Structures are given as C-alpha cells and as structure tokens.
Coordinates of N, CA and C in Angstrom, one line a residue:
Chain A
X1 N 127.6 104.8 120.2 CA 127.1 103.9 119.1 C 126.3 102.8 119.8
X2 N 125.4 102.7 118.9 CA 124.5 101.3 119.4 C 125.3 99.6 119.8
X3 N 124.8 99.4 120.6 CA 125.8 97.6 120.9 C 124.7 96.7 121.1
X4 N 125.1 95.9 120.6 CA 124.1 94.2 120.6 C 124.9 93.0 121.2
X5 N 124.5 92.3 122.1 CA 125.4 91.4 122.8 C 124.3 90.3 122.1
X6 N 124.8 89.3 121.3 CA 123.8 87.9 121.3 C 124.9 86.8 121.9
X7 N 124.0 85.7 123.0 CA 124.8 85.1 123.4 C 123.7 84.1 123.5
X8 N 123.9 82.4 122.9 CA 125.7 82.0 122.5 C 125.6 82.3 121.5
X9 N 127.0 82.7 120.6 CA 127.1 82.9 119.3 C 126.7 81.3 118.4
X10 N 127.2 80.5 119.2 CA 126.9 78.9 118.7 C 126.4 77.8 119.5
X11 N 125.4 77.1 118.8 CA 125.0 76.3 119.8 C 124.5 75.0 119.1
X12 N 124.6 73.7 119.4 CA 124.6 72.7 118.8 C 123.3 71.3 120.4
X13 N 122.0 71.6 119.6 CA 121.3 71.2 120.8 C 120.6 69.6 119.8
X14 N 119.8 69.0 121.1 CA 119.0 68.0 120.4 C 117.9 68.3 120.1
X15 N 117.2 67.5 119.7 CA 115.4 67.6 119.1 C 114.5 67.7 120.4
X16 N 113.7 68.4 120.6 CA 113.1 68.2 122.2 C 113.7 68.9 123.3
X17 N 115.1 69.3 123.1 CA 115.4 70.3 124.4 C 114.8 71.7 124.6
X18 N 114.9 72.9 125.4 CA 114.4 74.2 125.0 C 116.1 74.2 125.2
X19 N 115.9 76.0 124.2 CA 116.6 76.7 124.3 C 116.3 78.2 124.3
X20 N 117.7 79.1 125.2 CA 117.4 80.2 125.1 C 118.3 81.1 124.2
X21 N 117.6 82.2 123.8 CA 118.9 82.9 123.0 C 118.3 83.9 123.8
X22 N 119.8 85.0 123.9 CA 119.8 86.1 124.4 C 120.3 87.6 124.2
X23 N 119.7 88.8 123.8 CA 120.4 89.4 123.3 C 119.7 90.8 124.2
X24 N 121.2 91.2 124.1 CA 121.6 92.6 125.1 C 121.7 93.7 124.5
X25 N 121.4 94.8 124.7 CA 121.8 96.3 124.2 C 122.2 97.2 125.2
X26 N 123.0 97.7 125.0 CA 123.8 98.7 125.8 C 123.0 100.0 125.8
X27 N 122.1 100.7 124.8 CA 121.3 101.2 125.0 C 119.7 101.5 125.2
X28 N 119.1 102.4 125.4 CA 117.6 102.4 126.0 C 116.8 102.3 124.6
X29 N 116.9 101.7 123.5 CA 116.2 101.5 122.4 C 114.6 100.7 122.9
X30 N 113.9 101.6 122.2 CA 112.4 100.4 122.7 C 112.5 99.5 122.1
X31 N 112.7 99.5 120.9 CA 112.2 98.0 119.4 C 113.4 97.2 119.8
X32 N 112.9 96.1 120.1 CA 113.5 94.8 119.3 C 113.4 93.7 119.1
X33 N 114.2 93.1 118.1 CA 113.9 92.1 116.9 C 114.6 90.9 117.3
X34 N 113.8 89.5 116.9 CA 114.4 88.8 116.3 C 113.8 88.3 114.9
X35 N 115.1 88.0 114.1 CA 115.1 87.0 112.8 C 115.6 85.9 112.6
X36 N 115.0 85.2 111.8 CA 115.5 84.1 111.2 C 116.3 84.4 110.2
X37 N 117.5 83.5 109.8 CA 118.0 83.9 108.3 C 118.8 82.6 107.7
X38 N 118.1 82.0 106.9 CA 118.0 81.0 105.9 C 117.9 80.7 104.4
X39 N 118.9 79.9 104.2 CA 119.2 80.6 102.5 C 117.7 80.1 101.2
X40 N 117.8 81.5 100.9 CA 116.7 81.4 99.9 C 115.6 82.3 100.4
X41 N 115.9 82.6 102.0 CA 114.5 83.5 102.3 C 114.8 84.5 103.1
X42 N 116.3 84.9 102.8 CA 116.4 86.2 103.2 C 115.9 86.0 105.1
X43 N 115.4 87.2 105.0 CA 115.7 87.2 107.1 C 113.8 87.6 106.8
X44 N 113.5 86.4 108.1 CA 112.3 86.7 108.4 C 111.8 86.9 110.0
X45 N 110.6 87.8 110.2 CA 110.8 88.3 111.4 C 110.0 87.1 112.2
X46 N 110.4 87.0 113.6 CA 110.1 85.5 114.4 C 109.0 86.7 115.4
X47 N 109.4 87.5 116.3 CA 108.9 88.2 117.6 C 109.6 89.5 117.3
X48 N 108.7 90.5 118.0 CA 109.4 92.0 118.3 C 108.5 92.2 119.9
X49 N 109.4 93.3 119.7 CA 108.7 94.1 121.3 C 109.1 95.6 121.2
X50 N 108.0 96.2 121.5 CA 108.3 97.9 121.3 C 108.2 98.4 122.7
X51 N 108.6 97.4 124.3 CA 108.7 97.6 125.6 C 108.7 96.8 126.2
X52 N 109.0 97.1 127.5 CA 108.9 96.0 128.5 C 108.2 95.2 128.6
X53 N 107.9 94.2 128.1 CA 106.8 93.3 128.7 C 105.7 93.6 127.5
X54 N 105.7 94.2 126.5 CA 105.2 94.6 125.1 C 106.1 93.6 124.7
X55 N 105.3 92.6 123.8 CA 105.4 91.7 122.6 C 105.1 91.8 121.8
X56 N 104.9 90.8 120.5 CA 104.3 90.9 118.9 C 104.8 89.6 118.3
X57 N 103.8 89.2 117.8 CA 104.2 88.5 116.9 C 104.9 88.4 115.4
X58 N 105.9 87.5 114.9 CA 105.9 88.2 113.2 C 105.5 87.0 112.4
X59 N 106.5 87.1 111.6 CA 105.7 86.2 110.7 C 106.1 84.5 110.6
X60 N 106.8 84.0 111.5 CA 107.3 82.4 111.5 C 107.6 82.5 113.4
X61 N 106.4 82.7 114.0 CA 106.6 82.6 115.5 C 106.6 81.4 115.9
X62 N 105.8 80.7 115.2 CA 105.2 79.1 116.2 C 106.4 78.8 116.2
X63 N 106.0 78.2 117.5 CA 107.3 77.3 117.8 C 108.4 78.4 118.8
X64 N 108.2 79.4 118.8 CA 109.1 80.4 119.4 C 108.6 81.3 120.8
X65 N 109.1 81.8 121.6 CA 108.5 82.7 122.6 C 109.3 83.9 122.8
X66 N 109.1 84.6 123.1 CA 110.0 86.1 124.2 C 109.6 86.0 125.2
X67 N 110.9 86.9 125.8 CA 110.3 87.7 126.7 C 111.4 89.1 127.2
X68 N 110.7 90.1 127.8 CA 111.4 91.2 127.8 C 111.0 92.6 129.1
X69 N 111.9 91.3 130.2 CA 111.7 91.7 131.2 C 112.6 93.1 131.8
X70 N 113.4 93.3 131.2 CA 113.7 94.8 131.0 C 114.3 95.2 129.7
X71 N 114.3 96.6 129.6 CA 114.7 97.4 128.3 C 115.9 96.5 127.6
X72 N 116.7 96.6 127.7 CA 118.0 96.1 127.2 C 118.3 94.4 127.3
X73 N 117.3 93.7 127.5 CA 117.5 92.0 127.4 C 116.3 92.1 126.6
X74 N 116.2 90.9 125.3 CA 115.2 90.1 124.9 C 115.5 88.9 124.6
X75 N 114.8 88.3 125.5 CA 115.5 86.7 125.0 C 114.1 86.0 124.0
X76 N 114.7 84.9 123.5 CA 114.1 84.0 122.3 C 114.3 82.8 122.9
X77 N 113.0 82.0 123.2 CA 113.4 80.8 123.6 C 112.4 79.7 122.8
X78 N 112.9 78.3 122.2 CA 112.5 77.3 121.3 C 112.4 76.2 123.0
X79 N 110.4 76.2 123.1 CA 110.6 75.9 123.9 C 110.6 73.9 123.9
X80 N 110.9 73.4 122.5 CA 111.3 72.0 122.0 C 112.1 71.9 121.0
X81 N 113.0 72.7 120.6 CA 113.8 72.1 119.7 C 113.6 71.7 118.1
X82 N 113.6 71.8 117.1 CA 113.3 71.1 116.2 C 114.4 71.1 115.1
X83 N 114.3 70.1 114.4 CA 115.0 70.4 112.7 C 114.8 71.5 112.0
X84 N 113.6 71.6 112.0 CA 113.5 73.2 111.2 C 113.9 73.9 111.9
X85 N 114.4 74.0 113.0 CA 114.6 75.7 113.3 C 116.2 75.8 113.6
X86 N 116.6 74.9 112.8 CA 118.4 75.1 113.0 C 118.1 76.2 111.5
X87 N 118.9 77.2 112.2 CA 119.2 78.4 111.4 C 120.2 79.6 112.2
X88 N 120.5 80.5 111.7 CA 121.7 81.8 112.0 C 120.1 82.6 112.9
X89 N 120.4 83.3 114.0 CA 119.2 84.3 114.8 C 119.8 85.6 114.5
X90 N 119.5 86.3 114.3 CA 119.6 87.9 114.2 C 119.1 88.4 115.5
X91 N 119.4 88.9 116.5 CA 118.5 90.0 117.3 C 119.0 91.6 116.4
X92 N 118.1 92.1 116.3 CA 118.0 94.0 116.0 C 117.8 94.8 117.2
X93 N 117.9 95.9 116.9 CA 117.1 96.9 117.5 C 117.0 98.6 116.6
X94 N 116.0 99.0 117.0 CA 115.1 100.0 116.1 C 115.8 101.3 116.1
X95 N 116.5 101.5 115.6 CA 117.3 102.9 115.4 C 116.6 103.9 115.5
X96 N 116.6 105.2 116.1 CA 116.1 106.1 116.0 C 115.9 107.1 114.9
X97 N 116.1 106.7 113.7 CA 116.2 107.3 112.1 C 115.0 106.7 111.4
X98 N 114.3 106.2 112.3 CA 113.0 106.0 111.4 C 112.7 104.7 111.5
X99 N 111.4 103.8 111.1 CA 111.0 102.3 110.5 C 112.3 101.7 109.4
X100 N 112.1 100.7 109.6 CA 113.1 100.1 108.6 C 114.7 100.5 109.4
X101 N 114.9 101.3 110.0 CA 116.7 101.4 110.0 C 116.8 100.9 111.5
X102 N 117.3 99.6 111.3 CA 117.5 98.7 112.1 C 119.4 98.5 112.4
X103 N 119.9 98.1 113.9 CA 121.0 97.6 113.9 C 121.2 96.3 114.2
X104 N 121.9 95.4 113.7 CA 121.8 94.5 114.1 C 122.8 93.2 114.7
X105 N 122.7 92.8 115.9 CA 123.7 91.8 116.3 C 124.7 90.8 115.0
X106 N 125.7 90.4 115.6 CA 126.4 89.6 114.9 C 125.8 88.1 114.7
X107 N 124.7 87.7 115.0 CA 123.7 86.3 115.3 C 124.3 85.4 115.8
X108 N 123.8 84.3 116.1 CA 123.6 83.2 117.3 C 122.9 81.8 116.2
X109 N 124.4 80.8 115.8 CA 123.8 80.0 115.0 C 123.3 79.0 116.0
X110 N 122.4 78.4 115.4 CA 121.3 77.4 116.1 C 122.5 75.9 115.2
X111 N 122.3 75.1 115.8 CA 121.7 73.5 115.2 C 121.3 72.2 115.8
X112 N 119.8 72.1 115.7 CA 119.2 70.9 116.1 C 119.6 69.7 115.2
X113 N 120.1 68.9 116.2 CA 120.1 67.8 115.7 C 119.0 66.8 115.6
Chain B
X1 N 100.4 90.6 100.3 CA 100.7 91.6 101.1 C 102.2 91.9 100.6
X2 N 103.0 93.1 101.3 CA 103.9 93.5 100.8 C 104.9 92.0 100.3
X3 N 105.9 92.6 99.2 CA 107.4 91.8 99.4 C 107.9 92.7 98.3
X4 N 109.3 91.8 98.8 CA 110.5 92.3 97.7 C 110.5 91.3 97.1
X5 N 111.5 91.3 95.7 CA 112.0 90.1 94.9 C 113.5 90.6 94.5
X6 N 114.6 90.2 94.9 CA 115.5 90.8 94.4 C 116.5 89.2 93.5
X7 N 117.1 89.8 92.1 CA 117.7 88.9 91.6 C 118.5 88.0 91.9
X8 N 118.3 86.6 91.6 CA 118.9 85.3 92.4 C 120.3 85.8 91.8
X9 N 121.3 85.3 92.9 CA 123.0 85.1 92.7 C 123.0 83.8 92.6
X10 N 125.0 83.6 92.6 CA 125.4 84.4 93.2 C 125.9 85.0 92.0
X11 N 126.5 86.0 92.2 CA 126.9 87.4 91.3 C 128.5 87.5 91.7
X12 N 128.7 87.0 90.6 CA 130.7 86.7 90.6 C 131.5 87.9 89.3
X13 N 132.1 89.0 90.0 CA 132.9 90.1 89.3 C 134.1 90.0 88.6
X14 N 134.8 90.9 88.4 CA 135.9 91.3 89.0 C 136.3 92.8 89.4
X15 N 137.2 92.7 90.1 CA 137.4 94.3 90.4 C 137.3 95.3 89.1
X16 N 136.6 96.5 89.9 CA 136.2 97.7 89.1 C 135.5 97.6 88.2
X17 N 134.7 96.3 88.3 CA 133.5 96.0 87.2 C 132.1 97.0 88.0
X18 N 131.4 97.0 86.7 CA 129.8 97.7 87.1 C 129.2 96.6 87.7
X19 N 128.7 97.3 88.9 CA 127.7 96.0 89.6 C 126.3 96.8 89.5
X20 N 124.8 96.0 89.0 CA 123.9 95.8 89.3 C 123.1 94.7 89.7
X21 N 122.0 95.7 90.9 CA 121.2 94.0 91.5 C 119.8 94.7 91.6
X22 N 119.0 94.1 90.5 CA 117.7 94.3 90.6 C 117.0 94.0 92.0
X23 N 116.0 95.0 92.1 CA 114.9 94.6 93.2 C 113.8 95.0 92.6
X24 N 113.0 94.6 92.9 CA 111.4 94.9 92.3 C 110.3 95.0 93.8
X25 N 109.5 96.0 93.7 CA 108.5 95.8 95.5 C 107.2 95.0 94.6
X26 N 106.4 95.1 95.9 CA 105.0 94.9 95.7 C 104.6 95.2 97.0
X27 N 103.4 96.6 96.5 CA 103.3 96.7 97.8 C 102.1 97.7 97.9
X28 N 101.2 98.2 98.8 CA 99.9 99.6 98.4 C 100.5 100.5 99.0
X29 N 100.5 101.6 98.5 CA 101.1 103.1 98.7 C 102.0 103.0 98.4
X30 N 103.2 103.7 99.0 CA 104.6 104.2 98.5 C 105.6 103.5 100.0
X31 N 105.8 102.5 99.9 CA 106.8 102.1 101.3 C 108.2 102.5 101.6
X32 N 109.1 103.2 101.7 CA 110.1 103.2 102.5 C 110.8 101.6 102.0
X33 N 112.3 102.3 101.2 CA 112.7 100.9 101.0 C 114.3 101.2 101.1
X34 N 114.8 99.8 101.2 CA 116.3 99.7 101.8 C 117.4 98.9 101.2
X35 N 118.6 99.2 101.3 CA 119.5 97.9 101.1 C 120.3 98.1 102.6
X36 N 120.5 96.8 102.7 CA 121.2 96.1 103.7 C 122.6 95.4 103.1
X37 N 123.6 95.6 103.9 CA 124.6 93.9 103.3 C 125.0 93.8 104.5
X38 N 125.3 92.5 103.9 CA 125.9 91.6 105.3 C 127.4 90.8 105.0
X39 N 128.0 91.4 105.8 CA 130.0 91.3 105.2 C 129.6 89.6 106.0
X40 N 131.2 88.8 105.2 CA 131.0 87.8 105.9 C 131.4 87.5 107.5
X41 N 130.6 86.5 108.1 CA 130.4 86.6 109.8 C 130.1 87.4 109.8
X42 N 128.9 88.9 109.5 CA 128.5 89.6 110.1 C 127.0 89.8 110.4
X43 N 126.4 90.9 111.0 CA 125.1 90.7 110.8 C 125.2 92.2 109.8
X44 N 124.1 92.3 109.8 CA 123.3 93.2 108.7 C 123.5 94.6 109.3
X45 N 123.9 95.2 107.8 CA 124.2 96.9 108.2 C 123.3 97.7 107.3
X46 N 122.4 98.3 107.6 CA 121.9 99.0 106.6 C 123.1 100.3 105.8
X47 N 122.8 100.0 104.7 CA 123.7 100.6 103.4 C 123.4 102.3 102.7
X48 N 121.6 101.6 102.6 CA 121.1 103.0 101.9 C 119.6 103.2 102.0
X49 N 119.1 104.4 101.9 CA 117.4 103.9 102.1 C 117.2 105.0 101.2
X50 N 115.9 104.7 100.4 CA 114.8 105.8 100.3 C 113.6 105.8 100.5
X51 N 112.9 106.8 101.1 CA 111.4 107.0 101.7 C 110.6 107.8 100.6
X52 N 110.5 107.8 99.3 CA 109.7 108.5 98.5 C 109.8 108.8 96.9
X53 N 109.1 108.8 96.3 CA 109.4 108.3 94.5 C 110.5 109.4 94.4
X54 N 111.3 108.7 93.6 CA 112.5 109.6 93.1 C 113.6 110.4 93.7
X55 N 113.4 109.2 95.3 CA 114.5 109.9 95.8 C 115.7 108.7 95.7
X56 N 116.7 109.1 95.9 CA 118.3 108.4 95.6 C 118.8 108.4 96.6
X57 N 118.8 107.2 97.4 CA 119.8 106.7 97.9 C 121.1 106.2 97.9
X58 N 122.6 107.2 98.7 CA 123.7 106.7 98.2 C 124.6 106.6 99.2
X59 N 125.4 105.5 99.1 CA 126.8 105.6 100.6 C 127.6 104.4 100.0
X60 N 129.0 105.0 100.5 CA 129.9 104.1 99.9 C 130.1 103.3 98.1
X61 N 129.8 104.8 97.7 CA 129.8 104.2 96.2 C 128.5 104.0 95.3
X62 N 127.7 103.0 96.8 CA 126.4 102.6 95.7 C 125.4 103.2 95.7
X63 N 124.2 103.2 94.8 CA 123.1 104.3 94.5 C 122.6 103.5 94.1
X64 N 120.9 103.8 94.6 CA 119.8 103.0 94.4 C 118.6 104.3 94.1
X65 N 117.8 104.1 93.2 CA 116.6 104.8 93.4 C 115.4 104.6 93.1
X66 N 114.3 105.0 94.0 CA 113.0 104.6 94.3 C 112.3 104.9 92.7
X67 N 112.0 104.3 91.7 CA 111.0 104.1 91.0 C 109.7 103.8 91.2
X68 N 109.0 104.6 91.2 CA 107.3 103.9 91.3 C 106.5 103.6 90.6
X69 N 107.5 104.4 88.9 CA 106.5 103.8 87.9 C 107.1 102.1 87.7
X70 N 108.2 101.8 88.2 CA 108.4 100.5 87.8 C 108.7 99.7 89.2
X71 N 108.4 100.3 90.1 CA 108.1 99.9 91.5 C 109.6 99.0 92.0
X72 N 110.7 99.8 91.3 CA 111.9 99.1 91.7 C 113.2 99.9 92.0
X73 N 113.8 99.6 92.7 CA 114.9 100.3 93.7 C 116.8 99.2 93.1
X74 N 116.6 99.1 91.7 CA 117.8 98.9 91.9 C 119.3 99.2 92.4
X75 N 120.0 98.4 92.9 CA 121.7 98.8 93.4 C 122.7 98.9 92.8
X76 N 123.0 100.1 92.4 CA 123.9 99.7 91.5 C 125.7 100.5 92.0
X77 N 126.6 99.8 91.5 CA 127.8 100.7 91.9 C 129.4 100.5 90.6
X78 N 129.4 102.3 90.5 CA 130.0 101.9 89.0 C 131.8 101.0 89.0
X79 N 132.5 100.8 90.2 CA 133.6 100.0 89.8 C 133.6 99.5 91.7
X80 N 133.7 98.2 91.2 CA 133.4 97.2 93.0 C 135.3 97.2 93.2
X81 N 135.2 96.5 94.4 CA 136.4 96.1 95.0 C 135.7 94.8 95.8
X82 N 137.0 94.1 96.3 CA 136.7 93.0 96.5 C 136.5 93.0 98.0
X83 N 136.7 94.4 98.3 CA 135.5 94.7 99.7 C 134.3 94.6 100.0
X84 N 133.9 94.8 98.8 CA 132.4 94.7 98.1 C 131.7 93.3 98.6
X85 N 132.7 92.3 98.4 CA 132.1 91.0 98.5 C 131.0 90.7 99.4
X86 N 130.0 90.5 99.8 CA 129.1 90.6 100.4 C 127.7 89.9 99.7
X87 N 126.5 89.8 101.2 CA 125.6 89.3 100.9 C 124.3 90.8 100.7
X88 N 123.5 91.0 99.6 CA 123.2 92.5 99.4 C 121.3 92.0 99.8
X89 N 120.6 93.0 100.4 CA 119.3 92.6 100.4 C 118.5 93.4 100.5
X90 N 117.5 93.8 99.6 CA 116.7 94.8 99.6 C 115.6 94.7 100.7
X91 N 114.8 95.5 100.7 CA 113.7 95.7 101.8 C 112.9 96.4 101.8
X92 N 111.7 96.5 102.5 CA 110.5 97.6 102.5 C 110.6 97.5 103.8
X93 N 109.4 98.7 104.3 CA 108.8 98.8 105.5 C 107.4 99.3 105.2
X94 N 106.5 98.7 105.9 CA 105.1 99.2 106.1 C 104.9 99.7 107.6
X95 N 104.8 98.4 108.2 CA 104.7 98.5 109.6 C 105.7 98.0 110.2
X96 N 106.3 97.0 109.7 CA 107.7 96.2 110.0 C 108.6 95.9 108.2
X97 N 109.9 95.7 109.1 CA 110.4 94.9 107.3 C 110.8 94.2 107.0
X98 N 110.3 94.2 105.9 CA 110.6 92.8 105.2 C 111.8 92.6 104.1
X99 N 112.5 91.7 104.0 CA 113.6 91.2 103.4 C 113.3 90.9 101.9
X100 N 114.5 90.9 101.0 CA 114.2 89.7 100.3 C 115.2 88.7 100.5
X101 N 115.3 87.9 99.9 CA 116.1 87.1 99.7 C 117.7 87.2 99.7
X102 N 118.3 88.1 99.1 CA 119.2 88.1 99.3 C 119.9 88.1 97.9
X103 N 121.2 88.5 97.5 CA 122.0 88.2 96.5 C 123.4 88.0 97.0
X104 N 124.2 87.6 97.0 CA 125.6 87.2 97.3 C 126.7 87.4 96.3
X105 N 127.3 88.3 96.3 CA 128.3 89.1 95.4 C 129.4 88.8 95.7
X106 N 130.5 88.3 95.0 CA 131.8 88.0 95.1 C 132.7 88.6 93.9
X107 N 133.7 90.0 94.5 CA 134.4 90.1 93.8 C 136.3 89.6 93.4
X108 N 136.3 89.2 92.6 CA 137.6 89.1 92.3 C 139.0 89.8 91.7
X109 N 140.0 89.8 92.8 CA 141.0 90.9 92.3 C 141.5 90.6 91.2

C-alpha cells in the first residue's frame, strides 16, 4: 500500500521566517502534490512534480517553492512566512489508476503568526 | 476554466436517513469526475469516480452518477451511519484536479 510521511504534522511560526514542509513516500510514484485546504475553498493545488527535479506550478504558488531532489521526498518551502498562508498542507501522490486518483498524506498544519 | 460547485453545508442527519449532496461541473468535453471524503484528522480518500456520461460510481454504500445532460455527479447514499460523518468533496480532472469546496456531513445516532 501507498505511505505518505508529512512532517511536522504541526507547526506554529512567525511572519518573516521560512519554512519547510516535508513529505515522503515509501513508494516509487512520479506525481506529487501539494495542497492547500481552507474553509470555503476546498483544496487547492500550490506545486506538483511528475520527477526528479520536474516541477509545475498550480494555481496559488506565489509565495511557495519545491523541490524534489529524489523520487520519494518533496519538500514545500514558504520562503517568508505570512498570515495568509496559515492553513492544513496536504502532500498527494498520483496513484497509478489514472488522473484524478490521488493518495493522500494526513497534512501538516501551518500557523503564522 | 474548469470547476465544481458542490452544495454549501453543513448537512446535519440522523442515522439511516437518505443523504444527498449536489455537485454540478463546468467544464469543455467530458472530464473524469470524483468524490473524495475526508474522516475527521484525516487526509483525503478518494470514495468513487466516474470517467464517462452515464457511468455510476459506487463504494461503501454511496453512488454518484455522471450526467452530462445536466453536467452533474450527485452523491447520494440511501441510509448513513454516523460513520458517515465526514467532510465530502467532489472533483474533476482535466490535466490536474480540482476540488470543490467541500460539504461537511454530520450524522446523528
């Protein structure tokens, strides 16, 4: 079965710091995701990567980076912090059943103070 | 560009009641569409999918199916438990997917 390590599950930072989130898979999946998920808008996608060192942007990046220096790590890093971006992080990864069937970590709550 | 719209909660039952939760797409061609829920502290599990008009998506009770004359994928499931409780969320795919918003169902024993 597919595994998602996101680490920290919780994290309470200031305005102006960076931070990193981090998420692992125990398997050789190419795709993976991160999301945002905030009430009222559902989960929106921040970055993907369909390989090593293959990026993408989605649709609420600024403010955000990857990187995905091997198969099974993608980290997400806010490289200043802000109010807006205290929210729950979702990392995925791309199931092999097709577009759309995604698995997905237990997420990594953010809060900027 | 694409989206979903699925009906605002939250959506409060009781056990073995009929649940329905509208979704409606918007979208060009025929997209591949989803429900997801998300138990509480969890992340997201995909539930059920359909990839093409008039097919039926079903697991664990609920059944959704792709309409394209009315471009909507309702969820429906004929008696909940309060296992049910959950956050429910429809979806497309084009090239990536998209969410909606979400509905948040709470059943009561």
């Amino acid at each position: 079965d597919a595994g998602i390590t996101q680490s920290p599950r919780h994290k309470v930072t200031e305005t102006g710091t960076p931070v990193t989130l981090r998420c692992h898979q125990t398997e050789n999946h190419r795709y993976m995701y991160w999301y945002r998920q905030d009430p009222g808008h559902g989960l929106r996608l921040i970055h993907y990567s369909y390989g090593v060192k293959d990026t993408d942007k989605g649709e609420v990046s600024d403010g955000y980076s990857v990187s995905r220096s091997k198969t099974e790590d993608f980290l997400l890093t806010l490289e200043s912090a802000t109010s807006s971006q205290t929210s729950v992080y979702f990392c995925a990864i791309g199931l092999t059943g097709g577009p759309g069937e995604l698995f997905f970590g237990e997420g990594s709550r953010l809060t900027v103070l | 560009g694409d989206s979903v719209t699925q009906m605002e909660g939250p959506v409060t039952l009781s056990e073995e009641a009929f649940l329905t939760i509208n979704c409606t797409y918007t979208a060009t061609g025929y997209p591949s569409l989803f429900w997801y829920v998300q138990y509480p502290g969890e992340g997201l599990q995909l539930l059920l999918k359909a990839t093409k008009a008039d097919d039926k998506g079903s697991n664990k009770g609920f059944e959704a199916t792709y309409r394209k004359e009315t471009t909507s994928f309702h969820l429906e499931k004929g008696s909940v438990q309060v296992s049910d409780s959950a956050v429910y969320f429809c979806a497309l795919v084009r090239d990536k997917l998209s969410f909606g918003a979400g509905t948040t169902v709470t059943v009561r024993a």
